[in-house]
Tab-separated table of C-alpha atoms and ligand atoms in Angstrom:
chain	number	residue	atom	x	y	z
A	1	MET	CA	92.845	113.853	44.362
A	2	THR	CA	90.031	114.557	46.145
A	3	THR	CA	89.622	116.882	48.745
A	4	LYS	CA	87.562	116.053	52.252
A	5	ASP	CA	85.329	119.214	51.246
A	6	GLU	CA	84.826	117.833	47.663
A	7	TRP	CA	83.684	114.209	49.076
A	8	ILE	CA	81.353	115.920	51.490
A	9	ALA	CA	79.656	118.371	48.131
A	10	LYS	CA	79.399	114.611	46.885
A	11	ASP	CA	78.040	113.091	49.376
A	12	LEU	CA	75.098	115.832	49.663
A	13	LYS	CA	75.179	116.127	46.287
A	14	TYR	CA	74.236	111.966	46.194
A	15	VAL	CA	73.392	110.344	49.432
A	16	TRP	CA	69.867	110.577	51.362
A	17	HIS	CA	70.999	109.889	54.940
A	18	PRO	CA	68.455	108.367	57.231
A	19	ASP	CA	66.514	110.234	60.071
A	20	THR	CA	68.194	113.171	58.274
A	21	GLN	CA	66.806	116.924	57.546
A	22	HIS	CA	69.253	118.074	55.024
A	23	LYS	CA	68.287	121.638	54.861
A	24	GLN	CA	70.266	122.224	57.969
A	25	TYR	CA	73.524	121.194	56.369
A	26	GLU	CA	72.344	124.421	54.051
A	27	GLY	CA	74.967	127.428	55.092
A	28	GLU	CA	75.239	125.934	58.641
A	29	ASN	CA	78.837	124.995	59.427
A	30	PHE	CA	77.981	121.575	60.539
A	31	LYS	CA	78.143	118.696	57.647
A	32	PRO	CA	78.521	114.946	57.677
A	33	ILE	CA	81.718	113.809	59.039
A	34	LEU	CA	83.826	112.155	56.996
A	35	ILE	CA	85.465	108.646	59.094
A	36	GLU	CA	88.043	106.805	57.495
A	37	ARG	CA	88.967	103.916	60.079
A	38	GLY	CA	88.037	102.473	63.944
A	39	ASP	CA	90.549	101.167	65.921
A	40	GLY	CA	88.779	99.921	69.579
A	41	ILE	CA	86.390	102.656	70.585
A	42	TYR	CA	87.792	105.399	68.574
A	43	VAL	CA	86.602	106.460	64.928
A	44	TYR	CA	88.654	108.812	63.126
A	45	ASP	CA	88.019	111.147	60.274
A	46	ALA	CA	89.615	112.679	57.468
A	47	GLU	CA	91.526	115.274	59.070
A	48	GLY	CA	92.721	113.065	61.704
A	49	ASN	CA	90.173	113.901	64.767
A	50	GLN	CA	89.595	111.422	67.029
A	51	TYR	CA	86.722	110.401	68.436
A	52	ILE	CA	84.989	108.470	71.227
A	53	ASP	CA	82.371	106.083	69.781
A	54	GLY	CA	79.912	106.809	72.221
A	55	VAL	CA	76.591	105.553	71.209
A	56	SER	CA	78.568	102.455	69.178
A	57	SER	CA	77.316	103.421	65.749
A	58	TRP	CA	73.946	103.235	66.310
A	59	TRP	CA	73.791	100.646	69.254
A	60	VAL	CA	75.493	97.847	66.798
A	61	ASN	CA	78.950	97.859	68.412
A	62	THR	CA	80.105	95.423	71.069
A	63	LEU	CA	83.932	94.474	70.391
A	64	GLY	CA	84.796	97.892	68.808
A	65	HIS	CA	85.724	98.964	65.750
A	66	SER	CA	87.762	97.227	63.348
A	67	VAL	CA	88.969	94.023	65.028
A	68	PRO	CA	91.697	91.447	63.495
A	69	ARG	CA	90.052	88.638	64.201
A	70	LEU	CA	86.621	89.313	62.871
A	71	ASN	CA	88.290	91.060	60.302
A	72	LYS	CA	90.424	87.860	59.235
A	73	ILE	CA	87.191	85.362	60.063
A	74	LEU	CA	85.107	87.917	57.589
A	75	TYR	CA	87.807	87.357	54.610
A	76	GLU	CA	88.246	83.797	55.251
A	77	GLN	CA	84.449	83.083	54.850
A	78	ALA	CA	84.323	85.264	52.230
A	79	ASN	CA	86.761	82.879	50.590
A	80	LYS	CA	85.047	79.836	51.006
A	81	ILE	CA	81.593	80.643	50.139
A	82	GLU	CA	79.954	84.216	50.485
A	83	HIS	CA	76.652	83.214	50.027
A	84	ILE	CA	74.230	80.752	49.533
A	85	LEU	CA	70.416	80.653	49.670
A	86	LEU	CA	69.201	78.631	52.839
A	87	ALA	CA	66.645	76.871	51.291
A	88	ASP	CA	66.990	73.358	50.238
A	89	PHE	CA	70.655	74.376	50.889
A	90	THR	CA	72.793	75.375	54.143
A	91	HIS	CA	76.184	75.964	55.272
A	92	ARG	CA	78.555	75.479	58.677
A	93	PRO	CA	77.950	79.001	59.674
A	94	ALA	CA	74.466	79.371	59.677
A	95	ILE	CA	74.106	75.577	61.691
A	96	GLU	CA	76.453	76.669	64.415
A	97	LEU	CA	75.254	80.031	65.041
A	98	ALA	CA	71.034	78.908	65.495
A	99	GLU	CA	72.941	76.270	67.225
A	100	ARG	CA	75.250	78.435	69.880
A	101	LEU	CA	72.110	81.130	69.648
A	102	VAL	CA	69.564	78.350	70.998
A	103	LYS	CA	72.178	76.358	74.222
A	104	LEU	CA	72.740	80.365	74.962
A	105	ALA	CA	69.310	80.885	75.279
A	106	GLY	CA	68.614	77.989	77.312
A	107	GLU	CA	65.523	75.870	76.910
A	108	PRO	CA	62.633	76.085	75.867
A	109	PHE	CA	64.716	77.897	73.021
A	110	ALA	CA	64.991	75.321	69.672
A	111	LYS	CA	64.743	77.604	66.720
A	112	VAL	CA	66.237	79.908	64.622
A	113	PHE	CA	65.211	81.983	62.110
A	114	TYR	CA	67.004	84.885	59.683
A	115	SER	CA	66.321	87.604	58.574
A	116	ASP	CA	68.666	90.603	57.593
A	117	ASP	CA	67.996	93.421	60.439
A	118	GLY	CA	65.684	94.574	63.447
A	119	SER	CA	63.143	95.725	61.461
A	120	THR	CA	62.716	92.263	59.704
A	121	ALA	CA	63.010	89.967	62.485
A	122	VAL	CA	60.246	91.817	64.434
A	123	GLU	CA	58.080	91.336	60.736
A	124	VAL	CA	59.256	87.925	60.933
A	125	ALA	CA	57.842	87.039	64.753
A	126	ILE	CA	54.247	89.379	64.109
A	127	LYS	CA	53.712	87.233	60.846
A	128	MET	CA	55.033	83.579	62.613
A	129	ALA	CA	52.692	84.449	65.939
A	130	TYR	CA	49.476	85.666	63.706
A	131	GLN	CA	50.336	82.509	61.632
A	132	TYR	CA	50.418	80.029	64.835
A	133	TRP	CA	47.417	80.899	66.238
A	134	TYR	CA	45.801	81.122	62.404
A	135	GLN	CA	47.059	77.209	62.140
A	136	LYS	CA	45.784	76.246	66.033
A	137	GLY	CA	42.918	77.200	64.507
A	138	GLN	CA	42.237	80.921	66.112
A	139	PRO	CA	42.513	83.291	62.987
A	140	GLN	CA	40.638	85.651	65.167
A	141	LYS	CA	43.441	86.345	67.614
A	142	ARG	CA	44.759	88.922	65.168
A	143	TYR	CA	45.634	92.405	67.388
A	144	PHE	CA	48.986	92.687	68.652
A	145	VAL	CA	49.572	94.913	71.733
A	146	SER	CA	52.181	96.945	72.584
A	147	MET	CA	53.226	100.482	74.372
A	148	THR	CA	53.447	103.667	73.667
A	149	ASP	CA	56.213	105.298	72.452
A	150	SER	CA	57.577	101.770	71.684
A	151	TYR	CA	59.965	101.345	68.524
A	152	HIS	CA	60.410	98.175	67.019
A	153	GLY	CA	62.058	99.324	63.603
A	154	ASP	CA	61.016	100.854	60.631
A	155	THR	CA	59.495	98.621	58.099
A	156	LEU	CA	55.791	98.747	57.693
A	157	GLY	CA	54.558	96.079	60.331
A	158	SER	CA	56.805	96.886	62.600
A	159	VAL	CA	55.798	100.786	62.546
A	160	SER	CA	52.383	99.217	63.332
A	161	VAL	CA	53.555	98.106	66.186
A	162	GLY	CA	55.771	101.153	67.124
A	163	GLY	CA	54.376	104.008	68.741
A	164	ILE	CA	56.117	106.682	68.258
A	165	ASP	CA	54.563	109.927	66.659
A	166	ILE	CA	57.844	110.869	64.485
A	167	TYR	CA	58.480	107.267	62.810
A	168	LYS	CA	54.264	106.372	62.829
A	169	LYS	CA	52.052	109.642	62.247
A	170	ILE	CA	52.104	110.486	58.697
A	171	PHE	CA	52.001	106.372	57.808
A	172	GLN	CA	48.627	106.282	60.177
A	173	PRO	CA	46.406	105.132	57.065
A	174	LEU	CA	49.124	102.765	56.020
A	175	VAL	CA	49.932	100.323	58.808
A	176	PHE	CA	47.634	98.291	60.293
A	177	ASN	CA	45.549	98.483	64.139
A	178	THR	CA	46.890	97.876	67.101
A	179	LEU	CA	45.976	98.028	71.471
A	180	LYS	CA	48.196	100.275	73.376
A	181	VAL	CA	49.117	100.331	76.572
A	182	SER	CA	50.943	102.935	78.904
A	183	ALA	CA	54.501	102.722	78.754
A	184	PRO	CA	55.936	102.535	81.871
A	185	TYR	CA	58.048	105.648	82.027
A	186	CYS	CA	59.136	105.943	85.155
A	187	TYR	CA	59.894	109.569	85.454
A	188	ARG	CA	56.939	110.421	84.181
A	189	CYS	CA	54.611	107.418	85.413
A	190	PRO	CA	51.615	106.974	83.561
A	191	ALA	CA	50.090	105.553	86.783
A	192	GLY	CA	51.276	108.653	89.072
A	193	CYS	CA	53.323	106.431	90.999
A	194	GLN	CA	56.736	107.939	92.472
A	195	GLN	CA	59.818	106.619	91.005
A	196	GLY	CA	60.955	103.632	92.434
A	197	LYS	CA	58.226	103.598	95.077
A	198	CYS	CA	55.556	101.271	92.967
A	199	ASN	CA	54.100	97.772	93.076
A	200	ILE	CA	54.043	98.067	89.218
A	201	GLU	CA	50.408	100.207	89.425
A	202	CYS	CA	50.497	100.481	85.283
A	203	LEU	CA	50.582	97.306	84.526
A	204	LYS	CA	46.306	97.060	85.632
A	205	GLU	CA	45.976	98.393	82.225
A	206	VAL	CA	47.574	95.501	80.537
A	207	VAL	CA	45.052	93.548	82.614
A	208	LYS	CA	41.988	95.276	81.986
A	209	LEU	CA	43.105	94.867	78.264
A	210	PHE	CA	44.148	90.934	78.745
A	211	LYS	CA	40.315	90.651	80.278
A	212	GLU	CA	38.008	92.552	77.765
A	213	HIS	CA	40.086	91.420	74.536
A	214	HIS	CA	42.579	88.277	75.214
A	215	ASN	CA	40.177	86.539	72.740
A	216	GLU	CA	41.478	88.233	70.022
A	217	ILE	CA	45.219	88.932	71.098
A	218	ALA	CA	47.643	87.335	69.194
A	219	ALA	CA	50.647	88.800	71.337
A	220	MET	CA	52.543	91.597	73.300
A	221	ILE	CA	55.718	93.114	71.785
A	222	VAL	CA	57.942	94.598	74.398
A	223	GLU	CA	61.533	96.473	74.132
A	224	PRO	CA	62.157	94.210	77.501
A	225	LEU	CA	63.390	96.727	80.224
A	226	VAL	CA	64.287	99.649	77.773
A	227	GLN	CA	62.927	101.513	75.297
A	228	GLY	CA	65.284	102.300	73.503
A	229	ALA	CA	64.155	104.840	70.555
A	230	ALA	CA	61.799	106.752	72.985
A	231	GLY	CA	65.047	107.834	74.955
A	232	MET	CA	66.566	104.545	76.614
A	233	ARG	CA	63.381	104.581	79.214
A	234	MET	CA	63.760	102.290	81.904
A	235	TYR	CA	61.535	100.354	83.422
A	236	PRO	CA	61.867	97.894	86.488
A	237	ALA	CA	62.411	93.558	85.495
A	238	GLU	CA	59.547	92.907	87.726
A	239	TYR	CA	57.289	94.078	84.957
A	240	LEU	CA	58.127	91.607	82.684
A	241	ASN	CA	57.791	89.350	84.970
A	242	ARG	CA	54.756	89.752	86.026
A	243	LEU	CA	53.585	90.598	81.833
A	244	ARG	CA	54.917	86.851	81.300
A	245	ILE	CA	52.691	85.402	83.956
A	246	LEU	CA	49.872	87.709	82.599
A	247	CYS	CA	50.326	86.187	78.686
A	248	ASP	CA	50.159	82.511	80.311
A	249	GLU	CA	47.259	83.353	82.396
A	250	TYR	CA	44.977	84.955	79.143
A	251	ASP	CA	46.582	82.900	76.344
A	252	ILE	CA	48.800	85.849	74.915
A	253	LEU	CA	52.018	84.634	72.992
A	254	LEU	CA	54.728	87.026	74.088
A	255	ILE	CA	57.214	88.490	71.704
A	256	ASP	CA	60.424	90.284	73.393
A	257	ASP	CA	62.590	92.447	70.949
A	258	GLU	CA	65.739	92.183	72.130
A	259	VAL	CA	67.363	93.503	69.143
A	260	ALA	CA	68.977	96.474	70.519
A	261	MET	CA	69.571	94.867	74.227
A	262	ALA	CA	70.954	91.552	73.562
A	263	PHE	CA	74.682	90.359	73.787
A	264	GLY	CA	75.736	92.498	76.936
A	265	ARG	CA	74.059	95.809	76.695
A	266	THR	CA	72.152	95.472	80.165
A	267	GLY	CA	74.942	93.456	81.644
A	268	LYS	CA	73.628	89.239	80.441
A	269	TYR	CA	73.294	87.965	77.378
A	270	PHE	CA	69.706	88.707	77.207
A	271	ALA	CA	67.944	91.586	78.889
A	272	PHE	CA	65.099	88.668	79.718
A	273	GLU	CA	67.018	86.858	82.262
A	274	HIS	CA	67.093	90.217	84.277
A	275	ALA	CA	63.164	88.996	84.352
A	276	GLY	CA	63.741	84.981	84.853
A	277	ILE	CA	61.128	84.424	82.407
A	278	LYS	CA	61.107	83.087	78.392
A	279	PRO	CA	59.804	84.814	75.554
A	280	ASP	CA	57.520	82.372	73.270
A	281	ILE	CA	59.309	84.442	70.392
A	282	PHE	CA	62.864	87.130	70.670
A	283	CYS	CA	64.171	88.837	68.259
A	284	VAL	CA	67.789	90.126	67.817
A	285	ALA	CA	69.871	91.600	65.430
A	286	LYS	CA	71.768	95.059	65.954
A	287	GLY	CA	75.258	93.631	68.148
A	288	ILE	CA	74.831	89.888	66.997
A	289	THR	CA	77.855	90.515	64.402
A	290	ALA	CA	79.420	93.117	66.633
A	291	GLY	CA	78.466	95.995	64.290
A	292	TYR	CA	80.250	94.112	61.389
A	293	VAL	CA	77.514	93.306	58.766
A	294	PRO	CA	73.220	93.012	58.647
A	295	LEU	CA	72.149	90.149	60.251
A	296	ALA	CA	69.450	89.334	62.502
A	297	ALA	CA	67.237	86.016	63.812
A	298	THR	CA	63.862	85.827	65.514
A	299	ILE	CA	64.130	82.563	67.577
A	300	THR	CA	61.413	80.643	68.776
A	301	THR	CA	60.135	77.420	70.870
A	302	ASP	CA	59.228	74.056	69.308
A	303	LYS	CA	55.494	74.919	70.436
A	304	ILE	CA	55.196	77.804	67.948
A	305	TYR	CA	57.595	76.000	65.625
A	306	ASN	CA	55.083	72.287	66.005
A	307	ALA	CA	52.532	74.143	64.617
A	308	PHE	CA	53.596	74.687	61.465
A	309	TYR	CA	54.974	70.884	60.928
A	310	ASP	CA	52.861	69.036	58.501
A	311	ASP	CA	52.087	67.540	55.285
A	312	PHE	CA	52.933	69.596	52.575
A	313	ASP	CA	49.276	69.367	51.262
A	314	LYS	CA	48.320	71.138	54.492
A	315	VAL	CA	49.994	74.785	53.362
A	316	LYS	CA	51.379	75.081	57.513
A	317	THR	CA	54.560	76.667	55.729
A	318	PHE	CA	56.177	79.665	56.993
A	319	TYR	CA	56.063	81.160	53.830
A	320	HIS	CA	58.771	84.097	54.528
A	321	GLY	CA	62.173	84.354	53.300
A	322	HIS	CA	64.830	87.577	52.414
A	323	SER	CA	67.451	86.922	49.173
A	324	PHE	CA	70.472	87.128	52.216
A	325	THR	CA	68.632	85.030	55.041
A	326	GLY	CA	71.612	83.525	56.696
A	327	ASN	CA	74.277	85.004	54.939
A	328	PRO	CA	77.354	82.658	55.663
A	329	ILE	CA	80.159	86.005	55.766
A	330	ALA	CA	77.072	87.548	58.362
A	331	CYS	CA	76.716	84.313	60.229
A	332	ALA	CA	81.113	83.651	60.311
A	333	VAL	CA	81.237	87.394	61.930
A	334	ALA	CA	78.107	86.080	64.670
A	335	VAL	CA	80.212	83.208	65.348
A	336	GLU	CA	83.353	84.320	65.794
A	337	THR	CA	81.905	87.059	67.496
A	338	LEU	CA	80.082	85.113	70.098
A	339	LYS	CA	83.444	83.137	70.816
A	340	ILE	CA	85.036	86.285	71.630
A	341	MET	CA	82.933	87.554	73.805
A	342	GLN	CA	82.239	84.077	75.503
A	343	GLU	CA	86.963	83.877	75.669
A	344	ALA	CA	86.950	87.060	76.787
A	345	LYS	CA	84.355	87.134	79.234
A	346	ILE	CA	82.925	90.011	78.136
A	347	VAL	CA	79.788	89.644	79.984
A	348	GLU	CA	81.214	88.369	82.884
A	349	ASN	CA	82.968	91.579	83.117
A	350	LEU	CA	80.474	93.668	82.954
A	351	PRO	CA	78.947	94.247	86.335
A	352	LEU	CA	82.175	95.822	87.365
A	353	LYS	CA	82.347	97.963	84.861
A	354	ALA	CA	78.558	98.942	85.125
A	355	GLU	CA	79.207	99.793	88.120
A	356	ILE	CA	81.871	102.407	87.656
A	357	PHE	CA	79.503	103.513	84.900
A	358	LYS	CA	76.857	103.866	87.051
A	359	LYS	CA	78.912	106.124	89.585
A	360	ASN	CA	80.190	108.613	86.836
A	361	LEU	CA	76.219	109.131	85.658
A	362	GLN	CA	75.772	110.145	89.064
A	363	LYS	CA	77.398	113.248	89.045
A	364	PHE	CA	74.985	114.822	86.761
A	365	LYS	CA	72.900	115.832	89.297
A	366	ASN	CA	74.830	119.009	89.832
A	367	LEU	CA	73.775	120.276	86.442
A	368	LYS	CA	70.501	122.501	86.954
A	369	HIS	CA	68.932	120.922	83.689
A	370	VAL	CA	69.238	117.671	83.979
A	371	GLY	CA	65.630	115.959	85.010
A	372	ASP	CA	66.642	112.147	85.249
A	373	ILE	CA	69.736	109.489	84.897
A	374	ARG	CA	69.015	106.574	84.345
A	375	HIS	CA	71.171	103.654	83.966
A	376	ILE	CA	71.382	99.639	83.228
A	377	GLY	CA	74.350	97.692	82.306
A	378	MET	CA	76.418	99.904	79.492
A	379	ILE	CA	73.563	102.157	79.026
A	380	GLY	CA	73.627	105.468	80.307
A	381	ALA	CA	70.877	108.209	79.662
A	382	ILE	CA	70.287	111.840	80.520
A	383	GLU	CA	67.348	113.543	80.253
A	384	LEU	CA	67.793	117.451	79.658
A	385	VAL	CA	64.621	119.259	80.985
A	386	LYS	CA	63.736	122.689	81.069
A	387	ASP	CA	62.446	123.390	84.370
A	388	ARG	CA	63.798	120.197	87.213
A	389	GLU	CA	61.030	121.236	89.137
A	390	THR	CA	58.257	120.956	86.850
A	391	LYS	CA	59.983	118.966	84.361
A	392	GLU	CA	58.710	120.819	81.759
A	393	PRO	CA	60.878	119.598	78.456
A	394	TYR	CA	63.061	121.737	76.651
A	395	PRO	CA	60.861	122.912	73.081
A	396	PHE	CA	61.459	120.647	70.377
A	397	GLU	CA	62.716	123.338	68.368
A	398	GLU	CA	65.219	124.299	70.604
A	399	ARG	CA	67.688	121.374	69.619
A	400	ILE	CA	69.193	121.013	73.297
A	401	GLY	CA	70.459	117.826	72.387
A	402	HIS	CA	71.676	118.480	69.341
A	403	LYS	CA	73.483	121.249	70.294
A	404	VAL	CA	75.167	118.754	73.492
A	405	PHE	CA	75.987	116.865	70.773
A	406	LEU	CA	77.870	119.864	68.709
A	407	GLU	CA	79.529	120.586	71.800
A	408	ALA	CA	80.535	116.820	72.573
A	409	LEU	CA	82.246	116.307	68.866
A	410	LYS	CA	84.461	119.276	69.453
A	411	MET	CA	85.657	117.618	72.810
A	412	GLY	CA	86.400	114.031	70.706
A	413	ALA	CA	83.189	112.635	71.404
A	414	ILE	CA	80.193	110.776	69.477
A	415	LEU	CA	77.151	111.186	71.563
A	416	ARG	CA	74.236	111.679	68.875
A	417	PRO	CA	71.115	112.489	71.417
A	418	ILE	CA	67.416	111.595	71.091
A	419	GLY	CA	66.162	114.823	71.251
A	420	ASN	CA	66.527	116.371	74.882
A	421	ILE	CA	68.028	112.550	75.971
A	422	ILE	CA	71.842	112.479	76.071
A	423	TYR	CA	72.889	109.033	76.051
A	424	PHE	CA	75.695	107.061	76.822
A	425	MET	CA	75.849	103.495	74.810
A	426	PRO	CA	79.754	102.337	74.377
A	427	PRO	CA	81.570	99.698	72.544
A	428	LEU	CA	81.109	96.773	75.546
A	429	ILE	CA	85.190	96.748	75.595
A	430	ILE	CA	85.639	100.209	76.679
A	431	THR	CA	87.819	100.778	79.678
A	432	GLU	CA	87.090	102.280	83.067
A	433	ALA	CA	89.469	105.195	82.169
A	434	GLN	CA	87.617	105.685	79.166
A	435	ILE	CA	83.734	105.697	80.788
A	436	GLU	CA	85.512	108.511	83.011
A	437	MET	CA	86.553	110.258	79.744
A	438	LEU	CA	83.165	109.896	78.005
A	439	THR	CA	80.809	111.228	80.419
A	440	GLN	CA	82.949	113.679	81.574
A	441	ILE	CA	83.466	115.053	78.027
A	442	ALA	CA	79.317	115.018	78.096
A	443	TYR	CA	79.693	117.226	81.676
A	444	TYR	CA	81.150	120.105	80.007
A	445	ALA	CA	78.898	119.700	76.829
A	446	ILE	CA	75.666	119.388	78.639
A	447	GLN	CA	76.871	122.309	80.848
A	448	THR	CA	78.256	124.750	78.263
A	449	VAL	CA	74.565	124.226	76.676
A	450	THR	CA	72.486	124.610	79.126
A	451	GLU	CA	73.733	126.587	81.927
A	452	PRO	CA	76.264	128.950	79.403
A	453	ASN	CA	77.080	131.280	82.119
A	454	THR	CA	78.952	129.587	84.626
B	501	LIG	C1	66.856	99.469	66.580
B	501	LIG	C2	65.730	98.483	66.556
B	501	LIG	C3	65.065	97.994	65.509
B	501	LIG	C4	65.287	98.001	64.507
B	501	LIG	O1	66.518	97.495	64.130
B	501	LIG	P1	67.158	97.827	62.206
B	501	LIG	O2	68.025	96.814	62.068
B	501	LIG	O3	67.453	99.132	62.303
B	501	LIG	O4	66.281	97.913	61.384
B	501	LIG	C5	63.878	96.901	66.301
B	501	LIG	N1	63.673	97.104	67.651
B	501	LIG	C6	63.903	97.628	67.919
B	501	LIG	C7	64.061	97.208	69.863
B	501	LIG	C8	65.762	98.527	67.919
B	501	LIG	O5	66.189	99.217	68.932
């Protein structure tokens, strides 16, 4: 029998992990954790240790781990048809899911284009927006506007519209040019305003850019309300609301990357609902299958779709497709996920839970190195700083977040951080008592690391 240590040795011999510097595993005690099974908000390692999945396994899990209804539907669909190409063929799960997504998002959404993950959903949105203008006789509208420190995926098109140095800097010679506006990072406001007391002054930069370049701009792409990978930076819904108006005014498409935020994460099915707006194109992935299997969708309106609809020889076809476009198993799991969410009123029941979550987060103010506390729906984030007065960050090399992560693991919680930001993104089914437990673990972990003498 292979022991746990032998499995880990083999892992390090054969597996190249994502976003990971493998040299850190040399000598050090910390090694990848071998997970055997999951149940609800918990996962269990090979030694039987229990951990709360505080980050929903990279933001994908909404209904907890190993959900009996989802296990059943996955097996049943595999027994019927596991995969069929989606060009000239179709299947019930793809049809049913598309109808549900369109109805859930509401008018004017009309069409669903499937792909595999968040990055591909963004690639589809970018190409769709550009080809739309091309076919409308405006091929010069070829630039995309995005925010500094934005994250839209790891493929080169999505990296092009992204803005985080560690994902982009090296690849700068390979990506296409985009236009950037300062992100509305309220804790460190680019317009110099005081947090919570502004009139969205940061939008002036957008207005200026749109005014000067609207004739060459195809679309602006945004992460709605929360810049996830940048460290769960949050901004007011009013920003999105006014951005929609500006996009209309300057004839620029609005692409809403809901990959991390859709399906309840912010307390509503889609984050754009908070702003009372509808984008022209939006992308979903992560939570769409409750974290089971990869699936993504780019959803748009008839206004966009009709620009592609013509006689065959006009060559207006959207020539884009992935082998696994609309995979039946993935679509069946997604349909069942939506059914469970609706029957159990998961999203409708979030406000109360979110209030308790928010209250728990306020306690972190007592810690000396907590600079900012952010919250929306089922996301909480704590920005650790070296100096609270000056907001001076901890240096990168200190890996303060990583140290907190290791402490929290010992206490039974997975809180894999983003740099100096400790964040909570638990499965939506987490109970109030479990929220209390999770935040308490984080509190002690942060205290242990940042105030070792107390
Ligand atoms: C995670 C993420 C993506 C990329 O999704 P993948 O499934 O990892 O390719 C794109 N956009 C946003 C906002 C994300 O958070």
